[in-house]
C-alpha positions as a printed NumPy array, in Angstrom:
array([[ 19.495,  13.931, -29.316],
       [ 15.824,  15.214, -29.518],
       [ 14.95 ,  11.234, -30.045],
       [ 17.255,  10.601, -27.323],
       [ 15.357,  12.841, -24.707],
       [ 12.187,  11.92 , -25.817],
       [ 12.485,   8.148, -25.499],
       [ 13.975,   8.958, -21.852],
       [ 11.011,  11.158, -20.96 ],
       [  8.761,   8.551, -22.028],
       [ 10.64 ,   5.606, -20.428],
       [ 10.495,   7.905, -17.274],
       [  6.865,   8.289, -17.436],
       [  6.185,   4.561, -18.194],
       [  8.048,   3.982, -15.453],
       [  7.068,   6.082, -12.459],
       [  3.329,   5.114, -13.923],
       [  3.627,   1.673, -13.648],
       [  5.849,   2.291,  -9.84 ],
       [  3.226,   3.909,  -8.761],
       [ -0.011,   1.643,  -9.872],
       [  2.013,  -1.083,  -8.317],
       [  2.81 ,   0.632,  -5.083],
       [ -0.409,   2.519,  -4.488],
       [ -2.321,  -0.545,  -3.033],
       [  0.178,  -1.729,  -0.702],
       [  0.9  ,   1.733,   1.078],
       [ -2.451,   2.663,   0.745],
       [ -2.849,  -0.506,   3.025],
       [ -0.373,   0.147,   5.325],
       [ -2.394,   2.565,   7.56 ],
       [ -5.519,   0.566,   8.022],
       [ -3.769,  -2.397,   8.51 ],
       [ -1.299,  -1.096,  11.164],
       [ -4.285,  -0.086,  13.031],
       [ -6.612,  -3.323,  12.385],
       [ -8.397,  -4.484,  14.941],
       [ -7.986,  -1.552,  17.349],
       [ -3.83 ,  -1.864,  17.719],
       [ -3.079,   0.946,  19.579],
       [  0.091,   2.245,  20.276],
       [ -0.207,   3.376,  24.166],
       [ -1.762,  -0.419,  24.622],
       [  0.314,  -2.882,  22.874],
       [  0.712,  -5.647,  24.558],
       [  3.812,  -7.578,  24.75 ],
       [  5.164,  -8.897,  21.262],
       [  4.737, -12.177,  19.976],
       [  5.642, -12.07 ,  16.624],
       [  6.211,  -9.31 ,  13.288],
       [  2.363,  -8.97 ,  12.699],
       [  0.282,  -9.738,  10.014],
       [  0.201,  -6.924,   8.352],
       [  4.29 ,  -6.724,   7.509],
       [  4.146, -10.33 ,   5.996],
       [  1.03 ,  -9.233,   3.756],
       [  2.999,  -6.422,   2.557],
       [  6.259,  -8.66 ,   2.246],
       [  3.823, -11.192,   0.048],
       [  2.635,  -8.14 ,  -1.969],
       [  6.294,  -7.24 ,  -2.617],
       [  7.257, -10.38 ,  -3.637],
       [  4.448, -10.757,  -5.56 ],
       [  5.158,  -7.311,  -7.708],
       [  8.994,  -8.615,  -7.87 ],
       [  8.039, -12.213,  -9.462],
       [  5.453, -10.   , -11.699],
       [  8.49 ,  -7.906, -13.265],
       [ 11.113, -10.688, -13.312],
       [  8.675, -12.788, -15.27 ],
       [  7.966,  -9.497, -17.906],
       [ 11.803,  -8.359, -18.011],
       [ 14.402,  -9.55 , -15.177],
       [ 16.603,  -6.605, -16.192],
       [ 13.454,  -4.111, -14.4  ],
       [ 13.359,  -6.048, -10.808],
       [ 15.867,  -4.087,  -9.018],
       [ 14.958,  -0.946, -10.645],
       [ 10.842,  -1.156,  -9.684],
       [ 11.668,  -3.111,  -6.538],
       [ 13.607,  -0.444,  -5.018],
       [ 11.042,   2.094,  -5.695],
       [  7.972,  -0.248,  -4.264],
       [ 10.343,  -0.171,  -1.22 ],
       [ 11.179,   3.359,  -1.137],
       [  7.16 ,   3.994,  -1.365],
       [  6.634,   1.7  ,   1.758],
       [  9.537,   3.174,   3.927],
       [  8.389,   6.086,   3.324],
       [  4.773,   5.471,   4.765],
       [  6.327,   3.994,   7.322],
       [  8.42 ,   5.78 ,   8.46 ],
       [  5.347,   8.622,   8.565],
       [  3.107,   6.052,  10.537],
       [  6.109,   5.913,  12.711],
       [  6.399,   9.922,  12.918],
       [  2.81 ,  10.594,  14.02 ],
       [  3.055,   8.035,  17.048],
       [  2.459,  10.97 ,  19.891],
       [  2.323,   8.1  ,  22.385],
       [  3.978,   4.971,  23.29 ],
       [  3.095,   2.036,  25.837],
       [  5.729,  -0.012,  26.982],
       [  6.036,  -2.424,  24.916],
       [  5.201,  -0.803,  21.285],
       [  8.384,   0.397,  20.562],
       [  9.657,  -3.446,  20.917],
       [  6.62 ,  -3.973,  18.446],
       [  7.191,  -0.693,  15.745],
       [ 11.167,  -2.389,  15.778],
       [ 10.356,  -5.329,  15.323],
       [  8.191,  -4.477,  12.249],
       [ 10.315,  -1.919,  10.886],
       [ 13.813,  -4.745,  11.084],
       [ 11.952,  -7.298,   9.661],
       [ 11.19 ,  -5.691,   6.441],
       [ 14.233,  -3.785,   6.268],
       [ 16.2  ,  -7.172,   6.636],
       [ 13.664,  -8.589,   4.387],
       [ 14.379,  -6.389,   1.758],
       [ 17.518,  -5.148,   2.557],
       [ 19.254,  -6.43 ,  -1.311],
       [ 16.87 ,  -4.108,  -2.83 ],
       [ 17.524,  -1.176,  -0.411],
       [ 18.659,   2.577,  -1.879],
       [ 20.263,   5.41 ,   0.51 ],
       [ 16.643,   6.88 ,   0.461],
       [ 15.12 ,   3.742,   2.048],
       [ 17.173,   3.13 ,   4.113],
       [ 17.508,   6.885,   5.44 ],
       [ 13.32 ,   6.378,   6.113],
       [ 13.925,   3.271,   8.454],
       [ 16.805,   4.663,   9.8  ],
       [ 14.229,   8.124,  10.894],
       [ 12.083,   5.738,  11.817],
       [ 14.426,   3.319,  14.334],
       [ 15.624,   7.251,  15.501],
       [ 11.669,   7.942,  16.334],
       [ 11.473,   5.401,  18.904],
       [ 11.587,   5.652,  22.319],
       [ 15.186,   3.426,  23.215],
       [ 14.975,  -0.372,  24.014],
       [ 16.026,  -2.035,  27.925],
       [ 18.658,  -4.773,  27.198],
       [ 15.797,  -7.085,  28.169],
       [ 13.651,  -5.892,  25.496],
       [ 16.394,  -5.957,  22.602],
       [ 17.172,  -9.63 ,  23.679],
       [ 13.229, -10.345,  23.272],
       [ 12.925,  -8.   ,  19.485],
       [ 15.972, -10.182,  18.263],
       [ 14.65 , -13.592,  19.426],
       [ 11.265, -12.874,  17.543],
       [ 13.089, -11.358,  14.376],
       [ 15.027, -14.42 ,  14.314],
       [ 11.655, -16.408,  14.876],
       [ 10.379, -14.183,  11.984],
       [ 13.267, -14.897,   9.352],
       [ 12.82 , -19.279,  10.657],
       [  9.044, -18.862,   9.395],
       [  9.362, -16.568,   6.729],
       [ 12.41 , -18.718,   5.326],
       [ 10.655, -19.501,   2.109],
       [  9.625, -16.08 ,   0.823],
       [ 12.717, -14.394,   1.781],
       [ 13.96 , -16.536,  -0.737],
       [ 12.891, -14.651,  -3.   ],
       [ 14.695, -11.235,  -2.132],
       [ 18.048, -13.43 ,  -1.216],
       [ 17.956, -16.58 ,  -3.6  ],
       [ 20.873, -19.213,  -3.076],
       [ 21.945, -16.903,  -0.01 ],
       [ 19.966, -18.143,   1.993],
       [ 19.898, -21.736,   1.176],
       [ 23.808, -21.513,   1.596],
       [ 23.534, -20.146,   5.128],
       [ 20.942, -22.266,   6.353],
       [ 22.82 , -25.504,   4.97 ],
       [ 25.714, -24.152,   6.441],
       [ 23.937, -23.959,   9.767]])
């Protein structure tokens, strides 16, 4: 038993270690790159896409993902979810300390927040997804206009992202959009 313990202390340490030197650089990220180039909240123009920053950290994800499968695929789900609970988290704090919004940012912070959360919805725990769901609950509510404009551009989104969701969704994906 003693063994026992001490071989699940250590595989805990390993593991929250290795989480957390794989997380660290994409939510420390987050912040600065929400915020690059000025982006304000108050001024946000009208939305045109998920922005930049959401598809780097999707491509970071995806690249910590193929990094574990190609070690051990038995660990993906288990360090995936916990990358994602470390990102939700930030954002849903970035999300938080918004003390005010334009009138078109919270088309923009939904956007962002649906796209990843659809992104990486297989890989989703009840913490995660309680951090998005704070964060959805944060912002102001959408016109019917402005819903019908946040789902045309996540569905514009998912069309040019198509390849590396792939890798969160697999033969899913191919299935639906040969089925289309």
């Amino acid at each position: 038993q003693v063994a026992k313990d001490t071989y699940e202390d250590l595989d805990d340490s390993l593991f929250e270690a290795y989480v957390e030197e794989k997380s660290n650089p994409i939510v420390g990220a987050i912040e600065q790159n929400v915020y690059k180039g000025g982006f304000q909240w108050k001024t946000c123009k009208k939305p045109t896409g998920v922005r930049n920053y959401i598809k780097d950290m999707i491509m970071k994800i995806i690249e910590v993902h193929a990094e574990v499968f190609a070690v051990s695929p038995v660990f993906v789900t288990r360090v995936t979810q916990k990358v994602i609970e470390a990102v939700s988290e930030e954002l849903t704090r970035l999300i938080q300390c918004v003390t005010e919004h334009g009138p078109y940012s919270p088309i923009q912070a939904r956007l962002e927040l649906l796209a990843l959360q659809e992104t990486v919805n297989m890989y989703l725990t009840p913490h995660a997804s309680s951090c998005y769901k704070d964060a959805l609950d944060d912002l102001p509510v959408l016109k019917p206009e402005h819903k019908k404009l946040q789902e045309e551009l996540l569905n514009k989104f998912k069309s040019q992202m198509k390849f590396q969701l792939m890798c969160f969704y697999g033969d899913n994906i191919l299935r639906s959009s040969s089925e289309a």
